mmCIF file of N, CA and C in Angstrom:
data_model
loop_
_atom_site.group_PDB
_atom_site.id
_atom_site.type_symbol
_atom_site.label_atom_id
_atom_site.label_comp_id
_atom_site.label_asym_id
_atom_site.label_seq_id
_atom_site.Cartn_x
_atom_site.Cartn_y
_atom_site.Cartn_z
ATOM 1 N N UNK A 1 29.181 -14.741 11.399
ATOM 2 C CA UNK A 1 28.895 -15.995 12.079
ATOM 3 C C UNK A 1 27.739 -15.843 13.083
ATOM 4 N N UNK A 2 27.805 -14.413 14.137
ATOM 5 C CA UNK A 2 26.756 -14.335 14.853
ATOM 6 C C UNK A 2 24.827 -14.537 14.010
ATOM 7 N N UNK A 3 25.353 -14.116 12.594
ATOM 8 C CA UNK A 3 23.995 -13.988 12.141
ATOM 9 C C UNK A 3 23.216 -15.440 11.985
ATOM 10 N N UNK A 4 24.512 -16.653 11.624
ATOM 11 C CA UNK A 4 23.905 -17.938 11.381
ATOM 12 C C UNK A 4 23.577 -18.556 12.445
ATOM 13 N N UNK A 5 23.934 -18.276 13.647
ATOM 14 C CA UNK A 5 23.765 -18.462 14.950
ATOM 15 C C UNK A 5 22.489 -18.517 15.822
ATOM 16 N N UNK A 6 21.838 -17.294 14.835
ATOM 17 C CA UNK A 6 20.499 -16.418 15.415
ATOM 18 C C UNK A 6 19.325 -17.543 14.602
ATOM 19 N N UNK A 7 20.155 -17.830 13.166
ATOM 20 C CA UNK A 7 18.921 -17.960 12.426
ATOM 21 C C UNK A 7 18.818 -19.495 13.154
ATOM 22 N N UNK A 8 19.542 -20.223 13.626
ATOM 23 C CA UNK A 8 19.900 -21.951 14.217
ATOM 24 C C UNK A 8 18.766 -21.418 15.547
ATOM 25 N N UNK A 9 19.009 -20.666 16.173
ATOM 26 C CA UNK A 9 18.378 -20.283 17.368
ATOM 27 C C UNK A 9 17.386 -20.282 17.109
ATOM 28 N N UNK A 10 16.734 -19.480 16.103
ATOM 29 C CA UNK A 10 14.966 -19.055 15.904
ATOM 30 C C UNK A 10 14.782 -20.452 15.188
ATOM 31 N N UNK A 11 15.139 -21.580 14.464
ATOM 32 C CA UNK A 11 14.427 -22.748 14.557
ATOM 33 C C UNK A 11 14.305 -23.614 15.660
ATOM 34 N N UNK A 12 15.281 -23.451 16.755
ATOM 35 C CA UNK A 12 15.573 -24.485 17.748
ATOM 36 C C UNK A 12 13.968 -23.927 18.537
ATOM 37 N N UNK A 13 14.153 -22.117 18.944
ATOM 38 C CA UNK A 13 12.630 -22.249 19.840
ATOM 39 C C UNK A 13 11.571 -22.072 18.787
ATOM 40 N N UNK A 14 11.729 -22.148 17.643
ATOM 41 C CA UNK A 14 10.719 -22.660 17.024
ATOM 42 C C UNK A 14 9.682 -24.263 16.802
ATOM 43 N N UNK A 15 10.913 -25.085 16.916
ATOM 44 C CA UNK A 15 10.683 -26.155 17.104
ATOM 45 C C UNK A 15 10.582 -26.719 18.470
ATOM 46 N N UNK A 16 10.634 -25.786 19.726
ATOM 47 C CA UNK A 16 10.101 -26.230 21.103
ATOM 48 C C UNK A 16 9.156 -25.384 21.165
ATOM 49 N N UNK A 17 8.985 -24.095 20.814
ATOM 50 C CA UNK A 17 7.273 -23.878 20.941
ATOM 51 C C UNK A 17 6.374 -25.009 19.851
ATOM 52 N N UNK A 18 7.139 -25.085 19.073
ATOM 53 C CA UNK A 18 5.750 -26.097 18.198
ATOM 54 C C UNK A 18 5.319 -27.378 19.340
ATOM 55 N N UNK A 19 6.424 -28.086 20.088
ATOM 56 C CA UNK A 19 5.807 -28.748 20.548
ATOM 57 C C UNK A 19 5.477 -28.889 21.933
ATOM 58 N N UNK A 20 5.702 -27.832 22.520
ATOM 59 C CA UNK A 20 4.741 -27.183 23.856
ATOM 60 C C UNK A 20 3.686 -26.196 23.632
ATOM 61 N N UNK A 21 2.977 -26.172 22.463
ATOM 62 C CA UNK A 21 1.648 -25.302 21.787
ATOM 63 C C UNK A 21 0.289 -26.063 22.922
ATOM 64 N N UNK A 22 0.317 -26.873 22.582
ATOM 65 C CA UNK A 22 -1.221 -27.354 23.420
ATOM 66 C C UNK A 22 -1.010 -26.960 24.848
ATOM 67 N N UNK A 23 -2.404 -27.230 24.955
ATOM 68 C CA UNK A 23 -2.636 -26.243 26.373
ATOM 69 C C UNK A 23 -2.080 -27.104 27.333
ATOM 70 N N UNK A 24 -1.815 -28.698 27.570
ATOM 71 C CA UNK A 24 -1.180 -29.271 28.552
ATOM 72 C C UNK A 24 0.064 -28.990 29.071
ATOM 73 N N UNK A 25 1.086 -28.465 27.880
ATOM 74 C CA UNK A 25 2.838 -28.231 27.874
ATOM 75 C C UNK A 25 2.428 -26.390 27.732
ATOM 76 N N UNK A 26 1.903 -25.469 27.017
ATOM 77 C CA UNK A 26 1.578 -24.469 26.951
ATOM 78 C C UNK A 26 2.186 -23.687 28.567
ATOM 79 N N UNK A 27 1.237 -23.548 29.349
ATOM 80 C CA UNK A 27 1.893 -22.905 30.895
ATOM 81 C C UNK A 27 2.815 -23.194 31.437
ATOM 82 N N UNK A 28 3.360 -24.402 31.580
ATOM 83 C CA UNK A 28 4.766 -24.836 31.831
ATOM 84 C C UNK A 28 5.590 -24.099 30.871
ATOM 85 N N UNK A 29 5.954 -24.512 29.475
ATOM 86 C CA UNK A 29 6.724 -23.773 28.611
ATOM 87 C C UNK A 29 7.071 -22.233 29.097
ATOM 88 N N UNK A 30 6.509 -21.713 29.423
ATOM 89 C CA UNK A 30 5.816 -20.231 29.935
ATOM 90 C C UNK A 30 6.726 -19.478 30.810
ATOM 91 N N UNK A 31 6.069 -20.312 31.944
ATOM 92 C CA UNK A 31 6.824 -20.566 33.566
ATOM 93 C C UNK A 31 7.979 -19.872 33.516
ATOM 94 N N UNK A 32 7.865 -18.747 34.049
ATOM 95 C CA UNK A 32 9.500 -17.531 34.361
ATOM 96 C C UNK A 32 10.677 -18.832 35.069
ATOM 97 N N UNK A 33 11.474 -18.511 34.347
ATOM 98 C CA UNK A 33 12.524 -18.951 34.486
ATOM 99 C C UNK A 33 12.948 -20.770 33.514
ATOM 100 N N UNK A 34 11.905 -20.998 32.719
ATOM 101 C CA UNK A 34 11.888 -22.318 32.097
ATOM 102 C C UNK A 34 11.935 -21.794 30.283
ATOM 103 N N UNK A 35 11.897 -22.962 29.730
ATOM 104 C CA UNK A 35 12.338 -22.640 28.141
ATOM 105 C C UNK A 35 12.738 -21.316 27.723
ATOM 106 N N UNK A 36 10.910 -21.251 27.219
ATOM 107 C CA UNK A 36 10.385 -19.909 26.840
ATOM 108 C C UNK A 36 11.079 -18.574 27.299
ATOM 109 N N UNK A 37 11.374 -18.770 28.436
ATOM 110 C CA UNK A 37 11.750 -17.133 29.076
ATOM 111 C C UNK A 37 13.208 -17.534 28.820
ATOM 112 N N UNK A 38 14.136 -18.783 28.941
ATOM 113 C CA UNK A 38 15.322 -18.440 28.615
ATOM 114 C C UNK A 38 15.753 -18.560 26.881
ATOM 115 N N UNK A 39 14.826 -18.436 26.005
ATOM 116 C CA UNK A 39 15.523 -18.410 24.959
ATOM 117 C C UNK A 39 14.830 -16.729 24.142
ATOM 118 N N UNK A 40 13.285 -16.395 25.597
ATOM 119 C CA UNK A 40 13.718 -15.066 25.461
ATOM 120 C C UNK A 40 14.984 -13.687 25.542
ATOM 121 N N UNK A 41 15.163 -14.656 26.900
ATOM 122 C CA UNK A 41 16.493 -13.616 27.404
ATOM 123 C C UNK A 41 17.097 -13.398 26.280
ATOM 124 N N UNK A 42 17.850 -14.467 25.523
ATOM 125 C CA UNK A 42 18.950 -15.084 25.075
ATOM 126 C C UNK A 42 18.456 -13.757 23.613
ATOM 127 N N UNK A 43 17.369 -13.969 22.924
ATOM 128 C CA UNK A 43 17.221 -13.411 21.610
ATOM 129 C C UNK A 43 16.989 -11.696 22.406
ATOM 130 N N UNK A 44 16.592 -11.279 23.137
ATOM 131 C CA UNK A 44 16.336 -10.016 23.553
ATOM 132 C C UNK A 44 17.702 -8.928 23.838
ATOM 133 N N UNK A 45 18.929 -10.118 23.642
ATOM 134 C CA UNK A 45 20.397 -8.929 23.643
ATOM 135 C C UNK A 45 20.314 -8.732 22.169
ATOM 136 N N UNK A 46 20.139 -9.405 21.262
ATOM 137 C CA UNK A 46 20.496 -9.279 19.663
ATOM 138 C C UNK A 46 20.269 -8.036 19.498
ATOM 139 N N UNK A 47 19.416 -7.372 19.334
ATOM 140 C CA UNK A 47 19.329 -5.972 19.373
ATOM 141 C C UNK A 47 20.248 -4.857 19.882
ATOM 142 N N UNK A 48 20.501 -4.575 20.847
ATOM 143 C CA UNK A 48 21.456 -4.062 21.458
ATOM 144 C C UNK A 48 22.652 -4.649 21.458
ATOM 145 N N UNK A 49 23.025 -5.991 20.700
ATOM 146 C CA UNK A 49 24.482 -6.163 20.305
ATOM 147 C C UNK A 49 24.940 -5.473 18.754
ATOM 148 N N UNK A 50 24.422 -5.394 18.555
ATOM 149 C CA UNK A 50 23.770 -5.060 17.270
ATOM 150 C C UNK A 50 23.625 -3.028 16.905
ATOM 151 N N UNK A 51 23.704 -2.537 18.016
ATOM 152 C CA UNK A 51 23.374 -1.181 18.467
ATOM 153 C C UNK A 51 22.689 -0.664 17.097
ATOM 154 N N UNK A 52 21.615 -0.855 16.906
ATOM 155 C CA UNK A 52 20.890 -0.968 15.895
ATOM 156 C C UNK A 52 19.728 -0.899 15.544
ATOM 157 N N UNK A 53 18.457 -0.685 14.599
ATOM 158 C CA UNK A 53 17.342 -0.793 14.726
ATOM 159 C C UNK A 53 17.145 -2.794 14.328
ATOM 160 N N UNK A 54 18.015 -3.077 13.582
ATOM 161 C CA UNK A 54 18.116 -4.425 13.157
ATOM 162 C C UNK A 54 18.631 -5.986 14.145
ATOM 163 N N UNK A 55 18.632 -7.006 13.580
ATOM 164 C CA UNK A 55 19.647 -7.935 14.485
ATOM 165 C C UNK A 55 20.922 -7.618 14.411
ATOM 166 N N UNK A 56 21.530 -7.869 13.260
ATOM 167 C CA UNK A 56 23.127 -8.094 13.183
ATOM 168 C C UNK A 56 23.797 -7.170 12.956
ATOM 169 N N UNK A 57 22.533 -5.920 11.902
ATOM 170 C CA UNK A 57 23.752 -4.800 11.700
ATOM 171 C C UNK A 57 22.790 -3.491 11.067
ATOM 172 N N UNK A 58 23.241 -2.418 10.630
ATOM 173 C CA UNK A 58 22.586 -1.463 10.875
ATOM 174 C C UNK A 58 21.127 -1.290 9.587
ATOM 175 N N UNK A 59 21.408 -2.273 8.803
ATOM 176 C CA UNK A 59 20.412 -2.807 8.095
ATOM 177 C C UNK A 59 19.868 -4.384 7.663
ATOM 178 N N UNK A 60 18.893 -4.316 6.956
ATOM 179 C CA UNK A 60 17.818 -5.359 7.755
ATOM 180 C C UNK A 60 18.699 -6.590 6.782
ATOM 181 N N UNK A 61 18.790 -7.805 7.332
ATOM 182 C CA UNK A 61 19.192 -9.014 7.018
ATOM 183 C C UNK A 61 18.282 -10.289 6.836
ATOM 184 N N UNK A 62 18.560 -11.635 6.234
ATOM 185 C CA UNK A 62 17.870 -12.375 5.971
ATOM 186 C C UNK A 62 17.737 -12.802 7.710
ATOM 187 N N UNK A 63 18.492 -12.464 8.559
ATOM 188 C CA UNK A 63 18.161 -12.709 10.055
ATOM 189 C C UNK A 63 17.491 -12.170 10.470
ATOM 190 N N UNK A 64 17.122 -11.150 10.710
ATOM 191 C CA UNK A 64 15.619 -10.356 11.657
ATOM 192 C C UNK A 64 14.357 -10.798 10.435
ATOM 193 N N UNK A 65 14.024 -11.663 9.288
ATOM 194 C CA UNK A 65 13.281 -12.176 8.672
ATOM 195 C C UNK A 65 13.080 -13.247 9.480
ATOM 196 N N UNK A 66 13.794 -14.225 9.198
ATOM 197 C CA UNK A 66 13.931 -15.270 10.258
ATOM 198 C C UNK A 66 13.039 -15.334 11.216
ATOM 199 N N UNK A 67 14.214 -14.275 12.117
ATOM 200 C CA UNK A 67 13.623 -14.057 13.732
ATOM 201 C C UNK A 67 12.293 -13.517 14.074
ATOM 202 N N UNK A 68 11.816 -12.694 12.892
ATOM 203 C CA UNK A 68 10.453 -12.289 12.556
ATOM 204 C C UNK A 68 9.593 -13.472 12.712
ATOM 205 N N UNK A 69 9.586 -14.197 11.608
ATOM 206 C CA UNK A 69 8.695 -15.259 11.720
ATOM 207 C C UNK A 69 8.564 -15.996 12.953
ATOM 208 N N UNK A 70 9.202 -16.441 13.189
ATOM 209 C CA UNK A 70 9.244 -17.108 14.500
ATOM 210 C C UNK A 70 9.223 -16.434 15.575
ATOM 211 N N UNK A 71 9.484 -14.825 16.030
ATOM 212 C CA UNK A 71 8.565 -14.464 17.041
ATOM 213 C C UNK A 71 7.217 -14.201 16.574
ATOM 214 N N UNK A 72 6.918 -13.593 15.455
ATOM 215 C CA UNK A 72 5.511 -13.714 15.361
ATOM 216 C C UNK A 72 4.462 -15.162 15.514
ATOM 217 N N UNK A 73 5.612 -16.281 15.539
ATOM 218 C CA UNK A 73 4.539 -17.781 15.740
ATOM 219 C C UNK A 73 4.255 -17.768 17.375
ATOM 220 N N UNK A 74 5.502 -17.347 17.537
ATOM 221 C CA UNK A 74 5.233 -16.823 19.095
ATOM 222 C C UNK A 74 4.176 -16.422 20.010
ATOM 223 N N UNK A 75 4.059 -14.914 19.285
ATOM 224 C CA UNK A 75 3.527 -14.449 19.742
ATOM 225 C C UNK A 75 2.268 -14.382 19.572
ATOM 226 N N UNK A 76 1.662 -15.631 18.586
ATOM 227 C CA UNK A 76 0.265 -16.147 18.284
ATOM 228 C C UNK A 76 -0.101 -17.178 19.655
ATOM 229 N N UNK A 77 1.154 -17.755 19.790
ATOM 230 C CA UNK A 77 0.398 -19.042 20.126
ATOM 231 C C UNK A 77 0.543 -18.708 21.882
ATOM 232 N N UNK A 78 1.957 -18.561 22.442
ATOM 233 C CA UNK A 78 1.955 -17.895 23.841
ATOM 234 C C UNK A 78 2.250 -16.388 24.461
ATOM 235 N N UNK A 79 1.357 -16.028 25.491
ATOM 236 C CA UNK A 79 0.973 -14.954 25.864
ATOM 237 C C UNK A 79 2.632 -14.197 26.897
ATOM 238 N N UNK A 80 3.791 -15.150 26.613
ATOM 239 C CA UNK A 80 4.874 -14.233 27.370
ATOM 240 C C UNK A 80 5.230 -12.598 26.092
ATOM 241 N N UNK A 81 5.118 -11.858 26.903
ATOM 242 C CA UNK A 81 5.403 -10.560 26.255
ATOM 243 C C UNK A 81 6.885 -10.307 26.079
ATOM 244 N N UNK A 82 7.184 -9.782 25.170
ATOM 245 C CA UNK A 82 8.671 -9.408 24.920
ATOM 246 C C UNK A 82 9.361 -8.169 25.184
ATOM 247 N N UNK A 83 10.584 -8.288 25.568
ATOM 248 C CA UNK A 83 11.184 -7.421 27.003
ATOM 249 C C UNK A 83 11.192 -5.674 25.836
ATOM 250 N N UNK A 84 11.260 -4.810 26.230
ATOM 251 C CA UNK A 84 11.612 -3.467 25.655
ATOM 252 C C UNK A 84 12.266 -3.515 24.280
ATOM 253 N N UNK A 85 13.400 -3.987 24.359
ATOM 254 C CA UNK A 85 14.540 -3.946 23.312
ATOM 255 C C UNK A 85 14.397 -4.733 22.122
ATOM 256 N N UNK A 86 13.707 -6.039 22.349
ATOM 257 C CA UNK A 86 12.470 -6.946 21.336
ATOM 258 C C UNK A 86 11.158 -6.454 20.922
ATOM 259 N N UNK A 87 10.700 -6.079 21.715
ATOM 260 C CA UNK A 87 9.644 -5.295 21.240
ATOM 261 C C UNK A 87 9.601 -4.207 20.277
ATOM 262 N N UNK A 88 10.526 -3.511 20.419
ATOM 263 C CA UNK A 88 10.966 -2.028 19.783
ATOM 264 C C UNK A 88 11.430 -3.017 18.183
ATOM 265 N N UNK A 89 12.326 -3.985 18.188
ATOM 266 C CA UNK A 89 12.835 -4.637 16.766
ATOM 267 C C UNK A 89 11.296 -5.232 16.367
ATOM 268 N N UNK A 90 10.642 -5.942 16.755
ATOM 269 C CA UNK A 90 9.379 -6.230 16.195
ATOM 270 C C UNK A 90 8.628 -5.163 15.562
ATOM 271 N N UNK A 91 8.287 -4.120 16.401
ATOM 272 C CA UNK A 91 7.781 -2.986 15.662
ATOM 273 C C UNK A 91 8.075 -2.425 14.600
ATOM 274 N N UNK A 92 9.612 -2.547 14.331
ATOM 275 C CA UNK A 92 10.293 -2.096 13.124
ATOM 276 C C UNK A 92 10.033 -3.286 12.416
ATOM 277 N N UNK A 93 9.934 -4.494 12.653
ATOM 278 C CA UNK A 93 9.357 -5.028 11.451
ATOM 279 C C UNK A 93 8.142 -5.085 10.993
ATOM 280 N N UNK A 94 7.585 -5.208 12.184
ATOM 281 C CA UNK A 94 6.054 -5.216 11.475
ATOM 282 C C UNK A 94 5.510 -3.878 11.106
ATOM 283 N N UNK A 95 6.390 -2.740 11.049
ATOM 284 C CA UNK A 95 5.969 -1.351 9.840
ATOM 285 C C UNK A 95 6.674 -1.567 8.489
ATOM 286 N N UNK A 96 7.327 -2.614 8.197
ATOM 287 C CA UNK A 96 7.976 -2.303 7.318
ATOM 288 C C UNK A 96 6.623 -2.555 6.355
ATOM 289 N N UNK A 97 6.642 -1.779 4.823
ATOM 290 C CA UNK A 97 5.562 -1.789 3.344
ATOM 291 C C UNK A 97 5.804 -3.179 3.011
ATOM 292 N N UNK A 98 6.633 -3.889 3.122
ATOM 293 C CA UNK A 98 5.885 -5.461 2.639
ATOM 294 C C UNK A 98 5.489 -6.212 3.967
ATOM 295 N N UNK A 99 5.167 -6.200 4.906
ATOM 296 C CA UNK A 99 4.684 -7.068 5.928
ATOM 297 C C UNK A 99 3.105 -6.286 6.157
ATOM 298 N N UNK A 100 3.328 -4.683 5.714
ATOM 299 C CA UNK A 100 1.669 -4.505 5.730
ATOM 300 C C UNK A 100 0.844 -4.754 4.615
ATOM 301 N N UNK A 101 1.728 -5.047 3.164
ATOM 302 C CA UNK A 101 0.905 -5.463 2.315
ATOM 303 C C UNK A 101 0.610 -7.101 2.545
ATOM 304 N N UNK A 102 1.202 -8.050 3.267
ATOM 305 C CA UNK A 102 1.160 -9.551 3.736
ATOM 306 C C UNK A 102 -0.190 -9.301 4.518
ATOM 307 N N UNK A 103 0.482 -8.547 5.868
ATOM 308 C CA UNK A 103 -0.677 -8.582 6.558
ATOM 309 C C UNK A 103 -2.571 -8.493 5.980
#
């Protein structure tokens, strides 16, 4: 259940970064302690609930795909950086042999 949870999550701030992208809503969105940073918090335990290199479990799921995409829209469009424990799961995805043959 936690996994369908994650994937509801990565459309919800998917669909509020889409529409705080322009530069008017952009820095607000941002703003420590507003959206952005709390639906960072929120995705930055998955990992460590998870005690794992993955989201949900000790191998990779249609959820850290998901969550992939949508931090990578992320992390195109706004400049908040992602805490240690997110960062480290991004990296493991973006080495994986089919995201460098995409890339």
């Amino acid at each position: 259940m936690r996994g369908w949870q994650l994937v509801v999550d990565a459309a919800d701030v998917f669909s509020e970064g889409w529409h705080n992208k322009g530069d008017d809503k952009k820095e607000e969105f941002q703003k420590e302690g507003r959206r952005l940073a709390k639906w960072l918090a929120h995705l930055e335990n998955a990992p460590e609930v998870s005690n794992g290199d993955y989201l949900v479990r000790d191998q990779i799921t249609y959820v850290d795909f998901m969550l992939f995409m949508t931090t990578s829209g992320m992390r195109a469009i706004f400049s908040k950086v992602f805490d240690e424990k997110l960062a480290k799961w991004w990296a493991t995805m973006s080495n994986l042999e089919a995201y460098k043959k995409f890339e």
